[in-house]
Short mmCIF file of C-alpha atoms in Angstrom, two decimals:
data_model
loop_
_atom_site.label_atom_id
_atom_site.label_comp_id
_atom_site.label_asym_id
_atom_site.label_seq_id
_atom_site.Cartn_x
_atom_site.Cartn_y
_atom_site.Cartn_z
CA MET A 286 -51.83 -62.28 -99.76
CA ALA A 287 -48.12 -63.05 -100.19
CA THR A 288 -45.65 -61.14 -98.07
CA LEU A 289 -42.25 -59.78 -99.10
CA ALA A 290 -40.35 -62.68 -97.51
CA ASP A 291 -42.51 -65.30 -99.26
CA SER A 292 -42.00 -63.74 -102.69
CA PHE A 293 -38.23 -63.48 -102.13
CA LEU A 294 -37.96 -67.16 -101.11
CA GLN A 295 -40.02 -68.16 -104.16
CA ASP A 296 -37.59 -66.35 -106.46
CA LEU A 297 -34.63 -68.11 -104.88
CA GLU A 298 -36.28 -71.51 -105.31
CA ASP A 299 -36.95 -70.76 -109.00
CA LEU A 300 -33.27 -69.93 -109.54
CA GLU A 301 -32.06 -73.12 -107.83
CA GLU A 302 -34.27 -75.50 -109.83
CA PRO A 303 -32.21 -77.32 -112.60
CA ASP A 304 -33.39 -77.35 -116.20
CA PRO A 305 -34.10 -80.90 -117.52
CA GLU A 306 -33.15 -79.89 -121.07
CA ALA A 307 -29.73 -78.80 -119.90
CA GLU A 308 -29.13 -82.06 -118.00
CA GLU A 309 -29.60 -84.23 -121.11
CA PRO A 310 -26.47 -83.07 -123.07
CA ALA A 311 -24.42 -83.30 -119.87
CA ALA A 312 -25.45 -86.91 -119.40
CA LYS A 313 -24.63 -87.75 -123.03
CA LYS A 314 -21.19 -86.22 -122.72
CA ALA A 315 -20.58 -88.19 -119.53
CA LYS A 316 -21.38 -91.42 -121.34
CA LYS A 317 -18.96 -90.58 -124.14
CA GLY A 318 -16.18 -90.10 -121.61
CA LYS A 319 -15.92 -86.35 -121.85
CA LYS A 320 -15.75 -84.44 -118.57
CA ALA A 321 -18.05 -81.43 -118.50
CA PRO A 322 -18.93 -79.60 -115.26
CA VAL A 323 -22.63 -79.61 -114.52
CA GLU A 324 -22.60 -76.14 -113.06
CA LYS A 325 -21.23 -74.66 -116.27
CA ASP A 326 -23.98 -76.34 -118.32
CA LEU A 327 -26.67 -75.04 -115.93
CA SER A 328 -25.41 -71.49 -116.16
CA THR A 329 -25.20 -71.69 -119.93
CA ALA A 330 -28.75 -73.06 -120.22
CA ALA A 331 -30.05 -70.33 -117.96
CA LEU A 332 -28.40 -67.66 -120.11
CA VAL A 333 -29.81 -69.18 -123.29
CA GLU A 334 -33.29 -69.34 -121.77
CA ASP A 335 -33.11 -65.72 -120.70
CA GLU A 336 -32.07 -64.65 -124.16
CA GLU A 337 -34.84 -66.59 -125.87
CA GLY A 338 -37.71 -65.56 -123.52
CA ASP A 339 -38.91 -62.26 -122.15
CA GLU A 340 -37.27 -60.47 -119.31
CA ILE A 341 -38.19 -61.77 -115.85
CA PRO A 342 -39.51 -58.91 -113.70
CA ASP A 343 -38.15 -58.43 -110.23
CA ALA A 344 -40.74 -59.79 -107.79
CA ILE A 345 -39.52 -57.62 -104.92
CA GLN A 346 -39.73 -54.51 -107.02
CA VAL A 347 -43.26 -55.40 -108.22
CA PHE A 348 -44.43 -56.01 -104.66
CA MET A 349 -43.01 -52.73 -103.45
CA ASN A 350 -44.63 -50.84 -106.34
CA ASN A 351 -48.01 -52.37 -105.56
CA GLU A 352 -47.63 -51.45 -101.93
CA LYS A 353 -46.74 -47.87 -102.75
CA SER A 354 -49.49 -47.41 -105.30
CA GLY A 355 -52.09 -49.19 -103.17
CA SER A 356 -53.54 -50.95 -106.22
CA SER A 357 -53.61 -54.42 -104.59
CA SER A 358 -57.17 -55.76 -104.39
CA VAL A 359 -58.66 -57.24 -101.24
CA SER A 360 -61.69 -59.09 -102.64
CA GLU A 361 -61.15 -62.17 -104.76
CA MET A 362 -64.76 -62.28 -105.89
CA LEU A 363 -64.49 -59.06 -107.88
CA LYS A 364 -61.62 -60.60 -109.86
CA ASN A 365 -63.69 -63.65 -110.80
CA ASP A 366 -64.86 -63.56 -114.44
CA GLU A 367 -67.84 -65.82 -113.74
CA PHE A 368 -69.10 -63.42 -111.10
CA GLN A 369 -68.81 -60.49 -113.49
CA LYS A 370 -70.71 -62.34 -116.23
CA LEU A 371 -73.44 -63.30 -113.80
CA MET A 372 -73.82 -59.72 -112.61
CA ASP A 373 -74.04 -58.48 -116.19
CA GLU A 374 -76.85 -60.92 -116.90
CA VAL A 375 -78.69 -59.93 -113.73
CA ARG A 376 -78.44 -56.23 -114.58
CA GLU A 377 -79.86 -56.88 -118.04
CA ARG A 378 -82.84 -58.89 -116.80
CA LYS A 379 -83.77 -57.01 -113.62
CA ASP A 380 -85.83 -54.45 -115.55
CA GLU A 381 -87.56 -57.10 -117.69
CA GLN A 382 -90.83 -58.67 -116.66
CA PRO A 383 -91.14 -62.47 -116.84
CA ALA A 384 -93.33 -63.72 -119.66
CA LEU A 385 -95.66 -65.93 -117.63
CA GLU A 386 -99.19 -66.88 -118.42
CA LEU A 387 -101.92 -65.85 -116.01
CA GLY A 388 -102.26 -68.32 -113.15
CA LYS A 389 -98.85 -69.99 -113.56
CA GLN A 390 -95.67 -70.00 -111.46
CA LEU A 391 -92.03 -70.41 -112.32
CA SER A 392 -91.08 -74.07 -112.35
CA GLU A 393 -87.86 -76.05 -112.72
CA GLU A 394 -88.42 -76.37 -116.48
CA ASP A 395 -88.22 -72.62 -117.10
CA THR A 396 -84.99 -71.28 -118.54
CA GLU A 397 -84.77 -68.52 -115.96
CA TYR A 398 -85.20 -70.79 -112.95
CA PRO A 399 -81.47 -71.79 -112.74
CA LEU A 400 -80.50 -68.10 -112.71
CA ILE A 401 -82.92 -67.42 -109.82
CA THR A 402 -81.54 -70.38 -107.90
CA ARG A 403 -77.98 -69.18 -108.49
CA CYS A 404 -78.89 -65.68 -107.31
CA ASN A 405 -80.27 -67.07 -104.05
CA SER A 406 -76.90 -68.60 -103.23
CA LEU A 407 -75.01 -65.61 -104.67
CA VAL A 408 -76.46 -63.24 -102.09
CA ARG A 409 -75.07 -65.37 -99.27
CA GLU A 410 -71.68 -65.56 -100.98
CA ILE A 411 -71.60 -61.77 -101.28
CA ASP A 412 -72.43 -61.47 -97.58
CA ASP A 413 -69.56 -63.80 -96.68
CA GLU A 414 -67.14 -61.82 -98.85
CA MET A 415 -68.24 -58.58 -97.21
CA MET A 416 -67.65 -60.12 -93.79
CA ASN A 417 -64.12 -61.11 -94.84
CA ILE A 418 -63.41 -57.53 -95.96
CA HIS A 419 -64.86 -56.27 -92.67
CA ARG A 420 -62.45 -58.47 -90.70
CA PHE A 421 -59.54 -57.30 -92.87
CA VAL A 422 -60.35 -53.62 -92.31
CA ARG A 423 -61.04 -54.18 -88.62
CA ASP A 424 -57.67 -55.83 -88.04
CA ILE A 425 -55.91 -52.86 -89.62
CA TYR A 426 -57.99 -50.08 -88.05
CA SER A 427 -57.88 -51.60 -84.55
CA LYS A 428 -54.43 -50.02 -84.25
CA LYS A 429 -56.01 -46.59 -84.68
CA PHE A 430 -59.38 -46.95 -82.93
CA PRO A 431 -59.82 -50.35 -81.19
CA GLU A 432 -63.04 -49.35 -79.37
CA LEU A 433 -64.97 -48.61 -82.57
CA GLU A 434 -65.89 -52.25 -83.13
CA SER A 435 -67.87 -52.45 -79.87
CA ILE A 436 -69.77 -49.24 -80.65
CA VAL A 437 -70.67 -49.90 -84.30
CA THR A 438 -71.64 -53.56 -84.70
CA SER A 439 -73.01 -53.48 -88.26
CA PRO A 440 -70.25 -54.36 -90.79
CA LEU A 441 -71.41 -51.92 -93.48
CA ASP A 442 -71.83 -49.04 -91.02
CA TYR A 443 -68.40 -49.81 -89.57
CA LEU A 444 -66.79 -49.56 -93.00
CA GLN A 445 -68.54 -46.26 -93.73
CA VAL A 446 -67.41 -44.78 -90.40
CA VAL A 447 -63.84 -45.97 -90.94
CA GLN A 448 -63.76 -44.47 -94.44
CA ARG A 449 -64.88 -41.10 -93.11
CA ILE A 450 -62.55 -41.00 -90.12
CA GLY A 451 -59.31 -42.21 -91.69
CA ASN A 452 -56.44 -40.72 -89.69
CA THR A 453 -58.43 -37.74 -88.42
CA LYS A 454 -57.89 -36.92 -84.75
CA ASP A 455 -60.74 -34.48 -84.13
CA LEU A 456 -64.00 -36.33 -84.84
CA THR A 457 -66.21 -33.35 -84.01
CA THR A 458 -65.62 -32.02 -87.53
CA ILE A 459 -67.03 -35.19 -89.16
CA ASP A 460 -70.76 -35.65 -89.73
CA PHE A 461 -72.12 -39.17 -89.01
CA SER A 462 -75.80 -38.22 -88.72
CA ASP A 463 -76.75 -39.96 -91.99
CA ILE A 464 -75.15 -43.24 -90.85
CA LEU A 465 -75.58 -43.56 -87.08
CA PRO A 466 -78.04 -42.35 -84.44
CA ASN A 467 -77.15 -39.48 -82.15
CA THR A 468 -76.31 -41.75 -79.21
CA ALA A 469 -73.75 -43.68 -81.27
CA VAL A 470 -72.22 -40.48 -82.64
CA MET A 471 -71.77 -39.11 -79.13
CA ALA A 472 -70.25 -42.41 -77.95
CA ILE A 473 -67.77 -42.43 -80.84
CA THR A 474 -66.75 -38.80 -80.23
CA VAL A 475 -66.17 -39.30 -76.50
CA THR A 476 -64.35 -42.61 -76.92
CA ALA A 477 -62.08 -41.26 -79.67
CA SER A 478 -60.84 -38.51 -77.36
CA MET A 479 -59.66 -41.12 -74.82
CA THR A 480 -58.44 -43.91 -77.12
CA ALA A 481 -54.91 -45.22 -76.92
CA GLY A 482 -54.57 -45.91 -80.67
CA THR A 483 -51.84 -44.63 -82.97
CA GLN A 484 -51.83 -43.16 -86.47
CA LEU A 485 -51.80 -45.61 -89.36
CA PRO A 486 -49.00 -45.61 -91.96
CA ARG A 487 -49.89 -44.38 -95.41
CA GLN A 488 -49.63 -47.83 -97.00
CA GLU A 489 -51.98 -49.50 -94.49
CA LEU A 490 -54.43 -46.63 -94.71
CA ASP A 491 -54.58 -46.88 -98.52
CA LYS A 492 -55.04 -50.64 -98.34
CA MET A 493 -57.87 -50.22 -95.85
CA LEU A 494 -59.63 -47.63 -98.02
CA VAL A 495 -59.42 -49.98 -101.01
CA GLY A 496 -61.11 -52.68 -98.95
CA CYS A 497 -63.89 -50.27 -97.99
CA ASP A 498 -64.51 -49.33 -101.63
CA GLU A 499 -64.66 -52.98 -102.66
CA ALA A 500 -67.15 -53.72 -99.87
CA PHE A 501 -69.42 -50.91 -101.08
CA LEU A 502 -69.14 -52.26 -104.63
CA LEU A 503 -70.18 -55.72 -103.43
CA ASN A 504 -73.10 -54.15 -101.59
CA ASP A 505 -74.27 -52.55 -104.85
CA CYS A 506 -74.05 -55.95 -106.56
CA LYS A 507 -76.13 -57.46 -103.79
CA ARG A 508 -78.74 -54.73 -104.23
CA ASP A 509 -78.96 -55.50 -107.96
CA VAL A 510 -79.45 -59.20 -107.27
CA LEU A 511 -82.21 -58.48 -104.75
CA LEU A 512 -83.96 -56.17 -107.21
CA TYR A 513 -83.86 -58.91 -109.81
CA LEU A 514 -85.27 -61.46 -107.35
CA GLU A 515 -87.92 -58.99 -106.26
CA SER A 516 -89.12 -58.64 -109.85
CA ARG A 517 -89.43 -62.44 -110.06
CA MET A 518 -91.15 -62.97 -106.70
CA SER A 519 -94.63 -62.74 -108.23
CA GLY A 520 -93.84 -65.81 -110.29
CA LEU A 521 -91.62 -67.67 -107.83
CA ALA A 522 -93.43 -67.14 -104.50
CA PRO A 523 -96.70 -65.24 -105.05
CA ASN A 524 -98.26 -66.17 -101.68
CA LEU A 525 -95.19 -65.19 -99.65
CA SER A 526 -95.00 -61.93 -101.62
CA ALA A 527 -98.65 -61.21 -100.86
CA LEU A 528 -97.99 -61.82 -97.17
CA LEU A 529 -94.74 -59.88 -96.65
CA GLY A 530 -94.19 -57.90 -99.83
CA ALA A 531 -91.91 -58.70 -102.76
CA ALA A 532 -88.78 -57.01 -101.35
CA LEU A 533 -88.96 -58.65 -97.94
CA ALA A 534 -89.92 -62.03 -99.43
CA ALA A 535 -86.83 -61.91 -101.68
CA LYS A 536 -84.56 -61.16 -98.70
CA LEU A 537 -86.13 -63.94 -96.64
CA ILE A 538 -85.79 -66.54 -99.39
CA THR A 539 -82.16 -65.65 -100.12
CA ALA A 540 -81.26 -65.65 -96.41
CA ALA A 541 -82.85 -69.09 -96.00
CA GLY A 542 -80.99 -70.47 -99.02
CA GLY A 543 -83.97 -70.96 -101.31
CA LEU A 544 -87.72 -71.45 -101.24
CA LEU A 545 -87.49 -75.16 -100.50
CA ASN A 546 -85.25 -74.64 -97.47
CA LEU A 547 -87.64 -71.98 -96.17
CA ALA A 548 -90.61 -74.32 -96.59
CA ARG A 549 -88.84 -76.99 -94.49
CA MET A 550 -88.06 -74.62 -91.62
CA PRO A 551 -90.18 -74.53 -88.44
CA ALA A 552 -91.67 -71.24 -87.33
CA GLN A 553 -89.17 -70.66 -84.48
CA ASN A 554 -86.27 -70.89 -86.96
CA ILE A 555 -87.91 -68.52 -89.44
CA ILE A 556 -87.87 -65.84 -86.73
CA LEU A 557 -84.05 -65.94 -86.64
CA VAL A 558 -83.41 -66.11 -90.41
CA GLY A 559 -81.00 -63.33 -91.37
CA SER A 560 -80.66 -62.18 -87.76
CA GLN A 561 -78.09 -59.51 -86.94
CA LYS A 562 -76.85 -58.20 -83.63
CA LYS A 563 -78.33 -54.76 -83.00
CA SER A 564 -76.72 -52.46 -80.44
CA LEU A 565 -78.96 -50.67 -77.95
CA LEU A 566 -76.69 -47.82 -76.87
CA GLY A 567 -77.63 -46.06 -73.70
CA MET A 568 -79.38 -49.17 -72.31
CA GLY A 569 -76.33 -50.72 -70.67
CA SER A 570 -72.85 -51.90 -71.60
CA GLY A 571 -73.95 -55.31 -72.93
CA ALA A 572 -77.33 -54.37 -74.33
CA TYR A 573 -77.80 -56.09 -77.69
CA SER A 574 -80.83 -57.55 -79.41
CA THR A 575 -80.99 -60.07 -82.23
CA GLN A 576 -83.61 -59.42 -84.88
CA GLY A 577 -84.39 -61.41 -88.00
CA ILE A 578 -85.61 -60.28 -91.39
CA ILE A 579 -89.32 -60.69 -90.57
CA PHE A 580 -88.99 -57.96 -87.92
CA LEU A 581 -88.92 -55.50 -90.82
CA SER A 582 -92.43 -56.50 -91.91
CA ASP A 583 -95.09 -53.81 -91.78
CA LEU A 584 -97.31 -56.21 -89.84
CA ILE A 585 -94.82 -56.19 -86.96
CA VAL A 586 -93.63 -52.60 -87.15
CA SER A 587 -97.17 -51.20 -87.03
CA THR A 588 -98.07 -53.30 -83.96
CA PRO A 589 -97.74 -51.74 -80.47
CA MET A 590 -94.80 -52.91 -78.40
CA GLU A 591 -96.85 -54.92 -75.90
CA PHE A 592 -98.33 -57.06 -78.70
CA ARG A 593 -95.18 -57.31 -80.85
CA ASN A 594 -94.10 -60.75 -79.61
CA ARG A 595 -97.50 -62.12 -80.55
CA ALA A 596 -97.22 -60.51 -84.00
CA VAL A 597 -93.77 -62.03 -84.59
CA LYS A 598 -95.01 -65.54 -83.81
CA LEU A 599 -98.05 -65.12 -86.03
CA VAL A 600 -96.05 -63.80 -89.00
CA ALA A 601 -93.40 -66.52 -88.68
CA GLY A 602 -96.01 -69.28 -88.64
CA LYS A 603 -97.91 -67.86 -91.62
CA CYS A 604 -94.65 -67.41 -93.58
CA GLY A 605 -93.95 -71.12 -93.22
CA LEU A 606 -97.44 -71.96 -94.50
CA ALA A 607 -97.14 -69.57 -97.46
CA ALA A 608 -93.70 -70.97 -98.38
CA ARG A 609 -95.06 -74.54 -98.37
CA VAL A 610 -97.94 -73.51 -100.61
CA ASP A 611 -95.52 -71.84 -103.05
CA SER A 612 -93.16 -74.82 -103.05
CA PHE A 613 -96.03 -77.06 -104.24
CA HIS A 614 -96.97 -74.49 -106.95
CA GLU A 615 -100.48 -74.03 -105.59
CA SER A 616 -102.48 -70.79 -105.54
CA PRO A 617 -100.38 -69.03 -108.23
CA LEU A 618 -102.37 -65.79 -107.87
CA GLY A 619 -101.49 -65.43 -104.18
CA GLN A 620 -104.98 -65.94 -102.72
CA VAL A 621 -103.63 -68.00 -99.80
CA GLY A 622 -101.10 -65.32 -98.88
CA THR A 623 -103.80 -62.65 -98.93
CA GLN A 624 -106.04 -64.75 -96.67
CA LEU A 625 -103.18 -65.40 -94.23
CA ARG A 626 -102.44 -61.67 -94.06
CA GLU A 627 -106.09 -60.90 -93.28
CA LYS A 628 -106.13 -63.52 -90.53
CA ILE A 629 -103.05 -61.96 -88.92
CA LEU A 630 -104.64 -58.50 -89.00
CA GLN A 631 -107.88 -59.81 -87.49
CA SER A 632 -106.04 -61.66 -84.73
CA LEU A 633 -103.96 -58.60 -83.81
CA ALA A 634 -107.01 -56.33 -83.89
CA LYS A 635 -108.90 -58.70 -81.60
CA ALA A 636 -105.96 -58.87 -79.18
CA GLN A 637 -105.83 -55.06 -78.98
CA GLU A 638 -109.53 -54.65 -78.20
CA PRO A 639 -110.30 -53.48 -74.65
CA PRO A 640 -112.01 -56.00 -72.39
CA PRO A 641 -115.81 -55.88 -72.42
CA ALA A 642 -117.47 -53.76 -69.74
CA LYS A 643 -119.26 -55.50 -66.92
CA GLN A 644 -122.96 -55.77 -67.59
CA LYS A 645 -125.42 -54.92 -64.84
CA LYS A 646 -127.63 -57.90 -64.23
CA THR A 647 -131.17 -57.28 -63.01
CA LEU A 648 -132.38 -59.06 -59.92
CA PRO A 649 -134.70 -61.99 -60.50
CA PRO A 650 -138.40 -61.36 -59.70
CA PRO A 651 -139.42 -62.49 -56.23
CA GLU A 652 -141.51 -65.61 -55.87
CA ASP A 653 -145.06 -64.97 -54.71
CA ARG A 654 -145.73 -68.42 -53.31
CA PRO A 655 -144.79 -68.92 -49.65
CA ARG A 656 -141.77 -71.00 -48.97
CA ALA A 657 -141.76 -74.00 -46.68
CA LYS A 658 -140.40 -73.13 -43.24
CA ARG A 659 -138.63 -75.51 -40.97
CA GLY A 660 -139.79 -76.12 -37.47
CA GLY A 661 -139.31 -78.47 -34.58
CA LYS A 662 -137.45 -78.60 -31.31
CA ARG A 663 -133.97 -78.72 -32.87
CA HIS A 664 -134.66 -75.79 -35.13
CA ARG A 665 -135.93 -73.68 -32.22
CA ARG A 666 -132.81 -74.48 -30.19
CA ILE A 667 -130.52 -73.43 -33.05
CA LYS A 668 -132.55 -70.29 -33.54
CA GLU A 669 -132.24 -69.43 -29.82
CA LYS A 670 -128.53 -70.20 -29.84
CA TYR A 671 -127.57 -68.11 -32.86
CA GLY A 672 -130.38 -65.57 -32.66
CA GLN A 673 -129.89 -61.89 -31.95
CA SER A 674 -129.74 -61.00 -28.28
CA GLU A 675 -131.89 -58.37 -26.65
CA PHE A 676 -128.86 -56.16 -26.09
CA LYS A 677 -128.04 -56.20 -29.80
CA LYS A 678 -131.63 -55.39 -30.62
CA MET A 679 -131.60 -52.40 -28.28
CA MET A 680 -128.26 -51.22 -29.71
CA ASN A 681 -129.85 -51.15 -33.13
CA ARG A 682 -132.64 -48.97 -31.67
CA THR A 683 -130.30 -46.38 -30.17
CA LYS A 684 -131.69 -42.88 -30.46
CA PHE A 685 -129.24 -40.37 -31.91
CA GLY A 686 -128.77 -36.92 -30.36
CA VAL A 687 -129.17 -38.11 -26.75
CA ASP A 688 -126.26 -38.14 -24.29
CA PRO A 689 -125.17 -41.67 -23.51
CA GLU A 690 -125.14 -43.09 -20.01
CA ASP A 691 -121.81 -43.01 -18.22
CA ASN A 692 -120.02 -46.32 -18.05
CA ILE A 693 -118.83 -46.65 -14.47
CA TYR A 694 -117.15 -49.99 -15.09
CA SER A 695 -114.55 -48.64 -17.49
CA GLU A 696 -112.20 -45.69 -17.47
CA GLU A 697 -112.61 -45.25 -21.22
CA TRP A 698 -115.43 -43.20 -22.65
CA GLY A 699 -118.07 -45.11 -24.44
CA LEU A 700 -121.72 -45.93 -24.64
CA GLY A 701 -123.45 -47.32 -21.62
CA LEU A 702 -126.90 -48.84 -21.72
CA PRO A 703 -128.83 -48.07 -24.88
CA TYR A 704 -131.57 -45.45 -24.80
CA PHE A 705 -135.06 -45.71 -26.03
CA GLU A 706 -137.13 -42.54 -26.32
CA GLY A 707 -134.67 -40.66 -24.14
CA LYS A 708 -134.95 -43.03 -21.12
CA PRO A 709 -132.66 -45.88 -20.20
CA VAL A 710 -134.28 -49.23 -20.81
CA PRO A 711 -133.44 -51.92 -18.28
CA LEU A 712 -132.10 -55.11 -19.68
CA LYS A 713 -134.48 -58.01 -19.58
CA ALA A 714 -133.50 -61.11 -17.76
CA ALA A 715 -131.91 -63.72 -19.90
CA LYS A 716 -134.00 -66.72 -20.74
CA VAL A 717 -133.43 -69.66 -18.40
CA SER A 718 -134.16 -73.23 -19.27
CA LYS A 719 -136.81 -75.19 -17.38
CA GLU A 720 -134.24 -77.46 -15.73
CA LYS A 721 -132.40 -74.50 -14.22
CA GLN A 722 -135.67 -72.95 -13.07
CA LEU A 723 -136.57 -76.17 -11.29
CA GLN A 724 -133.12 -76.32 -9.61
CA ARG A 725 -133.45 -72.74 -8.42
CA HIS A 726 -136.92 -73.48 -7.03
CA ILE A 727 -135.63 -76.47 -5.06
CA GLN A 728 -132.71 -74.44 -3.67
CA ALA A 729 -135.11 -71.72 -2.54
CA GLN A 730 -137.23 -74.30 -0.70
CA LYS A 731 -134.17 -75.67 1.01
CA ARG A 732 -133.24 -72.23 2.20
CA GLN A 733 -136.75 -71.74 3.58
CA ARG A 734 -136.57 -75.03 5.48
CA ALA A 735 -133.20 -74.13 6.87
CA ALA A 736 -134.50 -70.77 8.02
CA ALA A 737 -137.62 -72.35 9.57
CA SER A 738 -135.59 -74.98 11.40
CA ALA A 739 -133.23 -72.38 12.85
CA GLY A 740 -133.59 -71.42 16.49
CA ASN A 741 -134.43 -67.81 15.85
CA GLU A 742 -137.49 -66.79 17.86
CA SER A 743 -138.51 -63.99 15.72
CA GLY A 744 -141.96 -63.07 14.80
CA LEU A 745 -141.51 -64.40 11.32
CA SER A 746 -140.79 -68.00 12.34
CA SER A 747 -143.55 -70.53 11.75
CA SER A 748 -144.22 -74.20 12.31
CA LEU A 749 -145.57 -74.62 8.78
CA ALA A 750 -143.14 -75.74 6.06
CA PHE A 751 -143.76 -76.13 2.33
CA THR A 752 -142.42 -79.30 0.71
CA PRO A 753 -142.64 -80.45 -2.92
CA VAL A 754 -143.93 -83.85 -1.85
CA GLN A 755 -146.74 -83.17 0.63
CA GLY A 756 -147.17 -79.48 0.05
CA ILE A 757 -147.68 -78.12 3.62
CA GLU A 758 -146.54 -79.94 6.77
CA LEU A 759 -146.03 -79.11 10.42
CA ALA A 760 -142.53 -78.78 11.78
CA ASN A 761 -141.16 -77.86 15.23
CA PRO A 762 -138.74 -75.02 14.68
CA SER A 763 -137.04 -75.58 18.07
CA ALA A 764 -136.82 -79.34 17.84
CA GLN A 765 -133.49 -79.39 16.06
CA ARG A 766 -131.97 -76.62 18.13
CA LYS A 767 -128.46 -77.41 19.23
CA ALA A 768 -127.37 -77.41 22.82
CA PRO A 769 -125.76 -74.15 23.77
CA ASP A 770 -122.04 -74.14 24.15
CA VAL A 771 -120.32 -73.43 27.45
CA GLY A 772 -119.11 -70.00 26.48
CA GLU A 773 -122.17 -69.06 24.46
CA LYS A 774 -123.87 -67.51 27.47
CA TYR A 775 -121.07 -65.06 28.02
CA PHE A 776 -119.28 -64.76 24.66
CA SER A 777 -122.04 -64.83 22.14
CA ASN A 778 -122.71 -61.88 19.93
CA SER A 779 -126.19 -61.37 21.40
CA ALA A 780 -125.25 -61.79 25.09
CA THR A 781 -126.19 -58.98 27.58
CA PHE A 782 -125.04 -58.04 31.04
CA VAL A 783 -126.83 -60.13 33.73
CA ASN A 784 -125.68 -58.69 37.08
CA LEU A 785 -124.04 -55.42 37.88
CA SER A 786 -121.59 -55.05 40.81
CA THR A 787 -122.51 -51.43 41.40
CA PRO A 788 -125.88 -50.01 40.70
CA MET A 789 -126.06 -47.30 38.22
CA ARG A 790 -126.74 -43.88 39.45
CA ASN A 791 -129.27 -41.69 37.96
CA PRO A 792 -127.90 -38.44 36.72
#
């Protein structure tokens, strides 16, 4: 869009350009020797040209009139005659049904196929033009309300909100409920009360409102093109239409740039086709989510949130398969798309089923035949080593309701010896191996020999000794008696008084 300074400079350049027709007579006169000023010829030619032609309008005055009236257009597409002709043809044919034979698809030879291909690219061109208008309006309205762009991220919603607000200061009197959710309306109202923006001049406000009207007009054109494509989806992509629906299939094909481009896409790219940034107000300052066109499918919307990621992957993969089938002109009645839709529904239903309950298994019947038992010396030793002790056995036979025996070896209260039939049962002696029994027997014999060989003259001493070799043998108990020590007579423990210095008197 030309500014005032540019138009003024252009007018000056047009006035300074010389006229070639006026230069020719001046050159001829110079050759003949006559002196004629060039400036006089230029001014004369300019006056003659003004008299012969129409009056030249003042560019500055025209620009100022357009600015005051606000009639300057923002969109260049609406001025294009080819675009208007194309839209007229689309509006005429959108209510007509294609004359196709049963079991056939639209092919490249059909007369209507170039129009469908052109409409696929036209939708993207309309989207680009609407984005340009959105940037134009945003740059102007950022002086009034700069925070609005971060609250309303959708271009069309932004233009509708801007058109309703205008230069209004009190936003509580404006109803946005049919455009935005309640959280966004509350955010706009609170932010507008604290914004640092200024009022827009009348000329900029009118220019901005013209841009909004043109954007809404382009959106209506886009809706007409999509309706036309939707009516032709049964012949262009019957399987994709059976899978997603005609309206959603038309949007997906136009966003991908055609059926062939969609058929060449992998599944992970189909998920992001036509994605837009969606604001999640109330979930954080930077909470945004990107959702593609297939997120609007009824297969995904009707799925619970915990299984939605699985549904998105399934739908994206099946859309690629259906698009490839349609690009090869196979299954013109849409049987493949119907089968793919049923498979998706079955897979999602199976994923949502609860896990099977645990079945109670019956015990196997016992075997009647006796089993082979191990025996032997090693097995008996292991059994004795790891077997249950007598104390454990008696603990298992404790009689309830009887006071336990006091444990004198511990300050804590607890059970003493186990009871059996109300009486304490003495613990049995632990089992001793034969080697230890033999050692104990030999030690006992040694003690007997030592006692027999001692010099004690008690009545229990005997000259008979028991030995493991000969059995019974004779032994002198006093033969190995040691010689008494010098002080043993007087200082031994068993010594008595021998002589008394004074006789004891009888009482």
